[in-house]
Amino acid sequence: VKFNNCAGNKGVRYETNSLDFKVRADGTMYAAHHVQMPSKQLILVVTAWDPQTLGRWEAIVRFLVAEKLQHNGHKLKGRKPVPGDPALQQSDTLLPWRQHQSANGLRRQKRDWVIPPINVPENSRGPFPQQLVRIRSDKDKEIHIRYSITGVGADQPPMEVFSIDPVSGRMYVTRPMDREERASYHLRAHAVDMNGNKVENPIDLYIYVIDMNDNRPEFINQVYNGSVDEGSKPGTYVMTVTANDADDSTTANGMVRYRIVTQTPQSPSQNMFTINSETGDIVTVAAGLDREKVQQYIVIVQATDMEGNLNYGLSNTATAIITVTDVNDNPPEFTTSTYSGEVPENRVEVVVANLTVMDRDQPHSPNWNAIYRIISGDPSGHFTIRTDPVTNEGMVTVVKAVDYEMNRAFMLTVMVSNQAPLASGIQMSFQSTAGVTISVTDVNEAPYFPTNHKLIRLEEGVPTGTVLTTFSAVDPDRFMQQAVRYSKLSDPANWLNINATNGQITTAAVLDRESDYIKNNVYEATFLAADNGVPPASGTGTLQIYLIDINDNAPELLPKEAQICEKPNLNVINITAADADIDPNVGPFVFELPSVPSAVRKNWTITRLNGDYAQLSLRIMYLEAGVYDVPIIVTDSGNPPLYNTSVIKVKVCPCDENGDCTTIGAVAAAGLGTGAIIAILICIIILLTMVLLFVVWMKRREKERHTKQLLIDPEDDVRDNILKYDEEGGGEEDQDYDLSQLQQPETMDHVLNKTPGVRRVDERPIGAEPQYPIRPVIPHPGDIGDFINEGLRAADNDPTAPPYDSLLVFDYEGSGSTAGSVSSLNSSSSGDQDYDYLNDWGPRFKKLADMYGGGEED
């Protein structure tokens, strides 16, 4: 069997309605095992299904069974069934298990009868059950036989579609059939005796549901969208509409035909499109599609089964929306032939003219978007034309500054085109070219210095008032009578002056190459040139003066201080010189000792190493330790040469075996004697001893303070918790109130001598004070507990003991209250309240935490 799902048949699987036959992946059918064919014709249903799309397709395959019969010495193979053959005609009673008589008596024929398919029309109205056929074995005359059927529709889902009378063998259909639900059924009939023993071999029964035209064609989509280019020739493909009919496609019930019912609008013709009645392809049938006139067509398509027979077939409709797509068949055209604009000189990125065009193609598409080009009139590239993406206008923009003195006007020729090329056969319009006149206006331009930066060379040290150069500027405005004035803009050392009218530069001070204002021998100053135009304009110029060095700086000896041993050895002093001048006014240097005083040359000597370095060393065998000022004359190689007498401080000190000055020797060399050194060391030792004694004393005092423990733990000391607050007495207007509720309780009469009236209880009461036990001078550890208990009892019975503010007098609040009663509020005494948070409130609440938060540990 051949099958094509238009997707390469990937993953397609095949199956049959018979367990005796199977289909390979390439479509080859084969017998699954040895099969005894019961009839001359075999009808199978092959199903192809796609697991991904869940699509299913079925085909009916009919086989003719070849037979080999000896008849007059010839073999007859594959006899075709002849219409009207009694063996193929369906009757009410089928004898699939037929016996034949021979010379030896009755015997079973190996070949059974051919059972033709049983056809059942769908949507039958009954009555049900409706008899289809009767199956009978000719052995039922000898024994009692029971008949049964198996397969899909009998004992497999859908269940009990078919039933059979086990005694008479009559087979029934129990309900209306739907071919669209299942087109065929394959059942097997069985004949057994009363004991369930097989009497006959099972026989195949094929039941086909006859299709009725009970389904309308259904379009895949109710609305189809397609497009076609304007100006397309007749026969141009537009789109395809598809309708499916659930009825049998091999019959007229499922054969769908298409036709166009209406077309809107009917311009330029009422039949602009046609449809292939079998495939549903819509194509153009007339010329004249123009998007600028009609942009969209709405076509109503009708699909009818029964091969399009409108009298008997069922129909359905769908809408096809055909959009006429734009092609570039309209060239852009300028709205006028000439444009003009004006631009100031020396301005860039300004729009000087807007070019408007008209294009009838679809806006904001490549067929509509304009591209502008300058054909002539701008050889230097001063202008460009950019397209406004919204309005499609061309904006003539200055990209390179124009000069009024060079060009006073420009005559441009511009051309416009589209992003997309014109359609075949469409020519450019003469209105696609226009002229643009641009006038340049003169503005006051700033003067400029032709040579900027200007470099001059001269020796340093020229006298004040020397004329250096003339630094003049040029005014580019040739058509304006203007004067240029000069001034200084930057002169860091204030060494220069400039003539305001002619730009002549003279010195105002002596120029020094060694100054901090000189960078790489160059001094730089900036000058300003301004005209008197309206508005005034100015330009700057930079003058660079390269100063040539002269020998105006004497050399300086380096280093200024040194150290040497008191006895001659390899320990010498390397000396050199520094000169602010540059070559050739620097080294090689000449180092020499002066002749006066004579002790210098007597004690010291200089040895030349090279042109820049020399060595200073002792001439004598021993020199007493100390600091010596040694004068040295240093002369450079300038023309004329300059010299300088510099003094180097040399510390002469005793040295160790390595030639390094010892510590004592260094101090001695600094000018301190042995006695002074010893005194300093003694003072250092005394100071360290005092510091050590002070530290020991502080440690001992800290230890004694910690050994004196208090009788009461500091955390339990709550004396600072007893505070005295001011009386909360009433004002002048609240003096008439009853304080009887705030008087001292009567239970205190045995302790206090109560006075008439109200007594303040935030003060110490007047009464007899109990006697507290006297603390022993030297308490015994065993008596401390008794001492504390006695003091506690005395404090509990002392009415004068603090706190006194346990009951305060407050202002009278008046009778009655808008607040509700709080008598219903009470404290919980069940013990469930958690007071552990009192431990977080500090040492002052430790007692409360121990009393309420201890739990079972107390």
mmCIF file with all atom_site columns, C-alpha atoms in Angstrom, residues 342-466:
data_model
loop_
_atom_site.group_PDB
_atom_site.id
_atom_site.type_symbol
_atom_site.label_atom_id
_atom_site.label_alt_id
_atom_site.label_comp_id
_atom_site.label_asym_id
_atom_site.label_entity_id
_atom_site.label_seq_id
_atom_site.pdbx_PDB_ins_code
_atom_site.Cartn_x
_atom_site.Cartn_y
_atom_site.Cartn_z
_atom_site.occupancy
_atom_site.B_iso_or_equiv
_atom_site.pdbx_formal_charge
_atom_site.auth_seq_id
_atom_site.auth_comp_id
_atom_site.auth_asym_id
_atom_site.auth_atom_id
_atom_site.pdbx_PDB_model_num
ATOM 1   C CA . GLU A 1 342 ? 19.074 81.216 2.973   1.00 0.00 ? 342 GLU A CA 1
ATOM 2   C CA . VAL A 1 343 ? 21.994 80.303 5.220   1.00 0.00 ? 343 VAL A CA 1
ATOM 3   C CA . PRO A 1 344 ? 24.439 82.397 7.278   1.00 0.00 ? 344 PRO A CA 1
ATOM 4   C CA . GLU A 1 345 ? 28.084 81.753 6.574   1.00 0.00 ? 345 GLU A CA 1
ATOM 5   C CA . ASN A 1 346 ? 30.103 79.521 8.885   1.00 0.00 ? 346 ASN A CA 1
ATOM 6   C CA . ARG A 1 347 ? 26.985 77.675 10.131  1.00 0.00 ? 347 ARG A CA 1
ATOM 7   C CA . VAL A 1 348 ? 26.625 73.883 9.935   1.00 0.00 ? 348 VAL A CA 1
ATOM 8   C CA . GLU A 1 349 ? 23.820 71.412 10.616  1.00 0.00 ? 349 GLU A CA 1
ATOM 9   C CA . VAL A 1 350 ? 21.112 73.939 9.783   1.00 0.00 ? 350 VAL A CA 1
ATOM 10  C CA . VAL A 1 351 ? 18.166 73.255 7.465   1.00 0.00 ? 351 VAL A CA 1
ATOM 11  C CA . VAL A 1 352 ? 17.989 75.881 4.747   1.00 0.00 ? 352 VAL A CA 1
ATOM 12  C CA . ALA A 1 353 ? 15.079 74.522 2.639   1.00 0.00 ? 353 ALA A CA 1
ATOM 13  C CA . ASN A 1 354 ? 12.320 71.875 2.779   1.00 0.00 ? 354 ASN A CA 1
ATOM 14  C CA . LEU A 1 355 ? 11.516 70.003 -0.432  1.00 0.00 ? 355 LEU A CA 1
ATOM 15  C CA . THR A 1 356 ? 7.975  68.578 -0.669  1.00 0.00 ? 356 THR A CA 1
ATOM 16  C CA . VAL A 1 357 ? 7.065  65.652 -2.926  1.00 0.00 ? 357 VAL A CA 1
ATOM 17  C CA . MET A 1 358 ? 3.910  63.718 -3.767  1.00 0.00 ? 358 MET A CA 1
ATOM 18  C CA . ASP A 1 359 ? 3.811  59.918 -4.133  1.00 0.00 ? 359 ASP A CA 1
ATOM 19  C CA . ARG A 1 360 ? 0.570  57.967 -4.554  1.00 0.00 ? 360 ARG A CA 1
ATOM 20  C CA . ASP A 1 361 ? 2.078  54.665 -3.446  1.00 0.00 ? 361 ASP A CA 1
ATOM 21  C CA . GLN A 1 362 ? 1.493  53.197 0.005   1.00 0.00 ? 362 GLN A CA 1
ATOM 22  C CA . PRO A 1 363 ? 2.819  55.604 2.660   1.00 0.00 ? 363 PRO A CA 1
ATOM 23  C CA . HIS A 1 364 ? 5.790  54.615 4.775   1.00 0.00 ? 364 HIS A CA 1
ATOM 24  C CA . SER A 1 365 ? 6.748  51.769 2.471   1.00 0.00 ? 365 SER A CA 1
ATOM 25  C CA . PRO A 1 366 ? 9.870  51.408 0.301   1.00 0.00 ? 366 PRO A CA 1
ATOM 26  C CA . ASN A 1 367 ? 7.677  52.360 -2.664  1.00 0.00 ? 367 ASN A CA 1
ATOM 27  C CA . TRP A 1 368 ? 6.844  55.674 -0.943  1.00 0.00 ? 368 TRP A CA 1
ATOM 28  C CA . ASN A 1 369 ? 9.977  56.585 1.005   1.00 0.00 ? 369 ASN A CA 1
ATOM 29  C CA . ALA A 1 370 ? 11.880 59.275 -0.885  1.00 0.00 ? 370 ALA A CA 1
ATOM 30  C CA . ILE A 1 371 ? 15.627 59.489 -1.465  1.00 0.00 ? 371 ILE A CA 1
ATOM 31  C CA . TYR A 1 372 ? 17.065 62.852 -2.520  1.00 0.00 ? 372 TYR A CA 1
ATOM 32  C CA . ARG A 1 373 ? 20.297 63.439 -4.427  1.00 0.00 ? 373 ARG A CA 1
ATOM 33  C CA . ILE A 1 374 ? 22.111 66.624 -5.428  1.00 0.00 ? 374 ILE A CA 1
ATOM 34  C CA . ILE A 1 375 ? 22.939 66.285 -9.120  1.00 0.00 ? 375 ILE A CA 1
ATOM 35  C CA . SER A 1 376 ? 24.855 69.526 -9.644  1.00 0.00 ? 376 SER A CA 1
ATOM 36  C CA . GLY A 1 377 ? 25.698 72.904 -8.102  1.00 0.00 ? 377 GLY A CA 1
ATOM 37  C CA . ASP A 1 378 ? 27.649 71.697 -5.032  1.00 0.00 ? 378 ASP A CA 1
ATOM 38  C CA . PRO A 1 379 ? 31.072 70.394 -6.088  1.00 0.00 ? 379 PRO A CA 1
ATOM 39  C CA . SER A 1 380 ? 32.611 70.980 -2.646  1.00 0.00 ? 380 SER A CA 1
ATOM 40  C CA . GLY A 1 381 ? 29.929 69.032 -0.786  1.00 0.00 ? 381 GLY A CA 1
ATOM 41  C CA . HIS A 1 382 ? 28.581 71.840 1.405   1.00 0.00 ? 382 HIS A CA 1
ATOM 42  C CA . PHE A 1 383 ? 25.017 70.447 1.444   1.00 0.00 ? 383 PHE A CA 1
ATOM 43  C CA . THR A 1 384 ? 23.183 67.178 1.865   1.00 0.00 ? 384 THR A CA 1
ATOM 44  C CA . ILE A 1 385 ? 19.466 66.321 1.701   1.00 0.00 ? 385 ILE A CA 1
ATOM 45  C CA . ARG A 1 386 ? 17.983 64.204 4.462   1.00 0.00 ? 386 ARG A CA 1
ATOM 46  C CA . THR A 1 387 ? 14.512 62.650 4.366   1.00 0.00 ? 387 THR A CA 1
ATOM 47  C CA . ASP A 1 388 ? 11.979 63.369 7.078   1.00 0.00 ? 388 ASP A CA 1
ATOM 48  C CA . PRO A 1 389 ? 10.650 59.875 7.993   1.00 0.00 ? 389 PRO A CA 1
ATOM 49  C CA . VAL A 1 390 ? 7.191  61.241 8.851   1.00 0.00 ? 390 VAL A CA 1
ATOM 50  C CA . THR A 1 391 ? 6.428  63.765 6.112   1.00 0.00 ? 391 THR A CA 1
ATOM 51  C CA . ASN A 1 392 ? 8.778  62.353 3.433   1.00 0.00 ? 392 ASN A CA 1
ATOM 52  C CA . GLU A 1 393 ? 10.071 65.870 2.848   1.00 0.00 ? 393 GLU A CA 1
ATOM 53  C CA . GLY A 1 394 ? 13.655 66.545 1.853   1.00 0.00 ? 394 GLY A CA 1
ATOM 54  C CA . MET A 1 395 ? 15.593 68.741 4.297   1.00 0.00 ? 395 MET A CA 1
ATOM 55  C CA . VAL A 1 396 ? 18.494 70.580 2.636   1.00 0.00 ? 396 VAL A CA 1
ATOM 56  C CA . THR A 1 397 ? 21.116 70.692 5.415   1.00 0.00 ? 397 THR A CA 1
ATOM 57  C CA . VAL A 1 398 ? 24.502 72.425 5.592   1.00 0.00 ? 398 VAL A CA 1
ATOM 58  C CA . VAL A 1 399 ? 27.214 69.915 6.461   1.00 0.00 ? 399 VAL A CA 1
ATOM 59  C CA . LYS A 1 400 ? 30.234 72.007 5.505   1.00 0.00 ? 400 LYS A CA 1
ATOM 60  C CA . ALA A 1 401 ? 30.440 75.701 6.402   1.00 0.00 ? 401 ALA A CA 1
ATOM 61  C CA . VAL A 1 402 ? 30.061 78.152 3.524   1.00 0.00 ? 402 VAL A CA 1
ATOM 62  C CA . ASP A 1 403 ? 32.064 81.397 3.182   1.00 0.00 ? 403 ASP A CA 1
ATOM 63  C CA . TYR A 1 404 ? 30.329 84.536 2.021   1.00 0.00 ? 404 TYR A CA 1
ATOM 64  C CA . GLU A 1 405 ? 33.607 85.914 0.698   1.00 0.00 ? 405 GLU A CA 1
ATOM 65  C CA . MET A 1 406 ? 33.984 82.794 -1.503  1.00 0.00 ? 406 MET A CA 1
ATOM 66  C CA . ASN A 1 407 ? 30.369 81.995 -2.550  1.00 0.00 ? 407 ASN A CA 1
ATOM 67  C CA . ARG A 1 408 ? 27.429 84.321 -2.152  1.00 0.00 ? 408 ARG A CA 1
ATOM 68  C CA . ALA A 1 409 ? 24.863 81.889 -3.611  1.00 0.00 ? 409 ALA A CA 1
ATOM 69  C CA . PHE A 1 410 ? 24.420 78.246 -4.713  1.00 0.00 ? 410 PHE A CA 1
ATOM 70  C CA . MET A 1 411 ? 22.220 76.875 -7.505  1.00 0.00 ? 411 MET A CA 1
ATOM 71  C CA . LEU A 1 412 ? 21.486 73.224 -6.808  1.00 0.00 ? 412 LEU A CA 1
ATOM 72  C CA . THR A 1 413 ? 19.766 70.660 -9.017  1.00 0.00 ? 413 THR A CA 1
ATOM 73  C CA . VAL A 1 414 ? 18.175 67.822 -7.008  1.00 0.00 ? 414 VAL A CA 1
ATOM 74  C CA . MET A 1 415 ? 16.474 64.559 -7.963  1.00 0.00 ? 415 MET A CA 1
ATOM 75  C CA . VAL A 1 416 ? 14.098 62.394 -5.942  1.00 0.00 ? 416 VAL A CA 1
ATOM 76  C CA . SER A 1 417 ? 13.531 58.628 -6.186  1.00 0.00 ? 417 SER A CA 1
ATOM 77  C CA . ASN A 1 418 ? 12.181 55.806 -4.007  1.00 0.00 ? 418 ASN A CA 1
ATOM 78  C CA . GLN A 1 419 ? 13.930 53.212 -1.933  1.00 0.00 ? 419 GLN A CA 1
ATOM 79  C CA . ALA A 1 420 ? 12.399 50.515 -4.125  1.00 0.00 ? 420 ALA A CA 1
ATOM 80  C CA . PRO A 1 421 ? 13.004 50.579 -7.874  1.00 0.00 ? 421 PRO A CA 1
ATOM 81  C CA . LEU A 1 422 ? 10.127 51.445 -10.162 1.00 0.00 ? 422 LEU A CA 1
ATOM 82  C CA . ALA A 1 423 ? 7.978  48.634 -11.438 1.00 0.00 ? 423 ALA A CA 1
ATOM 83  C CA . SER A 1 424 ? 8.671  47.229 -14.859 1.00 0.00 ? 424 SER A CA 1
ATOM 84  C CA . GLY A 1 425 ? 7.485  49.569 -17.590 1.00 0.00 ? 425 GLY A CA 1
ATOM 85  C CA . ILE A 1 426 ? 7.224  52.652 -15.319 1.00 0.00 ? 426 ILE A CA 1
ATOM 86  C CA . GLN A 1 427 ? 9.374  55.645 -16.297 1.00 0.00 ? 427 GLN A CA 1
ATOM 87  C CA . MET A 1 428 ? 10.652 58.504 -14.143 1.00 0.00 ? 428 MET A CA 1
ATOM 88  C CA . SER A 1 429 ? 8.619  61.698 -14.283 1.00 0.00 ? 429 SER A CA 1
ATOM 89  C CA . PHE A 1 430 ? 10.127 64.984 -15.392 1.00 0.00 ? 430 PHE A CA 1
ATOM 90  C CA . GLN A 1 431 ? 8.712  66.393 -12.158 1.00 0.00 ? 431 GLN A CA 1
ATOM 91  C CA . SER A 1 432 ? 11.175 64.223 -10.210 1.00 0.00 ? 432 SER A CA 1
ATOM 92  C CA . THR A 1 433 ? 13.827 66.952 -10.713 1.00 0.00 ? 433 THR A CA 1
ATOM 93  C CA . ALA A 1 434 ? 13.810 70.465 -9.217  1.00 0.00 ? 434 ALA A CA 1
ATOM 94  C CA . GLY A 1 435 ? 16.108 73.438 -8.645  1.00 0.00 ? 435 GLY A CA 1
ATOM 95  C CA . VAL A 1 436 ? 17.122 74.878 -5.250  1.00 0.00 ? 436 VAL A CA 1
ATOM 96  C CA . THR A 1 437 ? 18.569 78.396 -4.849  1.00 0.00 ? 437 THR A CA 1
ATOM 97  C CA . ILE A 1 438 ? 20.491 79.008 -1.597  1.00 0.00 ? 438 ILE A CA 1
ATOM 98  C CA . SER A 1 439 ? 21.663 82.526 -0.655  1.00 0.00 ? 439 SER A CA 1
ATOM 99  C CA . VAL A 1 440 ? 24.583 83.024 1.744   1.00 0.00 ? 440 VAL A CA 1
ATOM 100 C CA . THR A 1 441 ? 24.372 85.942 4.189   1.00 0.00 ? 441 THR A CA 1
ATOM 101 C CA . ASP A 1 442 ? 27.483 87.724 5.463   1.00 0.00 ? 442 ASP A CA 1
ATOM 102 C CA . VAL A 1 443 ? 28.221 87.684 9.214   1.00 0.00 ? 443 VAL A CA 1
ATOM 103 C CA . ASN A 1 444 ? 31.013 89.300 11.198  1.00 0.00 ? 444 ASN A CA 1
ATOM 104 C CA . GLU A 1 445 ? 33.841 86.764 11.380  1.00 0.00 ? 445 GLU A CA 1
ATOM 105 C CA . ALA A 1 446 ? 36.543 86.775 13.980  1.00 0.00 ? 446 ALA A CA 1
ATOM 106 C CA . PRO A 1 447 ? 40.083 87.851 13.061  1.00 0.00 ? 447 PRO A CA 1
ATOM 107 C CA . TYR A 1 448 ? 42.571 85.024 12.895  1.00 0.00 ? 448 TYR A CA 1
ATOM 108 C CA . PHE A 1 449 ? 46.345 84.730 13.157  1.00 0.00 ? 449 PHE A CA 1
ATOM 109 C CA . PRO A 1 450 ? 47.802 83.211 9.966   1.00 0.00 ? 450 PRO A CA 1
ATOM 110 C CA . THR A 1 451 ? 50.645 81.519 11.886  1.00 0.00 ? 451 THR A CA 1
ATOM 111 C CA . ASN A 1 452 ? 49.230 79.977 14.977  1.00 0.00 ? 452 ASN A CA 1
ATOM 112 C CA . HIS A 1 453 ? 51.284 78.822 16.935  1.00 0.00 ? 453 HIS A CA 1
ATOM 113 C CA . LYS A 1 454 ? 54.114 81.213 16.107  1.00 0.00 ? 454 LYS A CA 1
ATOM 114 C CA . LEU A 1 455 ? 57.630 80.203 17.267  1.00 0.00 ? 455 LEU A CA 1
ATOM 115 C CA . ILE A 1 456 ? 60.590 82.593 17.663  1.00 0.00 ? 456 ILE A CA 1
ATOM 116 C CA . ARG A 1 457 ? 64.088 81.949 19.055  1.00 0.00 ? 457 ARG A CA 1
ATOM 117 C CA . LEU A 1 458 ? 66.272 84.308 21.127  1.00 0.00 ? 458 LEU A CA 1
ATOM 118 C CA . GLU A 1 459 ? 68.801 84.260 23.965  1.00 0.00 ? 459 GLU A CA 1
ATOM 119 C CA . GLU A 1 460 ? 67.654 84.637 27.522  1.00 0.00 ? 460 GLU A CA 1
ATOM 120 C CA . GLY A 1 461 ? 68.494 87.773 29.375  1.00 0.00 ? 461 GLY A CA 1
ATOM 121 C CA . VAL A 1 462 ? 67.603 90.280 26.630  1.00 0.00 ? 462 VAL A CA 1
ATOM 122 C CA . PRO A 1 463 ? 67.018 93.725 28.148  1.00 0.00 ? 463 PRO A CA 1
ATOM 123 C CA . THR A 1 464 ? 63.583 95.198 28.832  1.00 0.00 ? 464 THR A CA 1
ATOM 124 C CA . GLY A 1 465 ? 61.954 96.905 25.856  1.00 0.00 ? 465 GLY A CA 1
ATOM 125 C CA . THR A 1 466 ? 63.515 94.701 23.207  1.00 0.00 ? 466 THR A CA 1
#
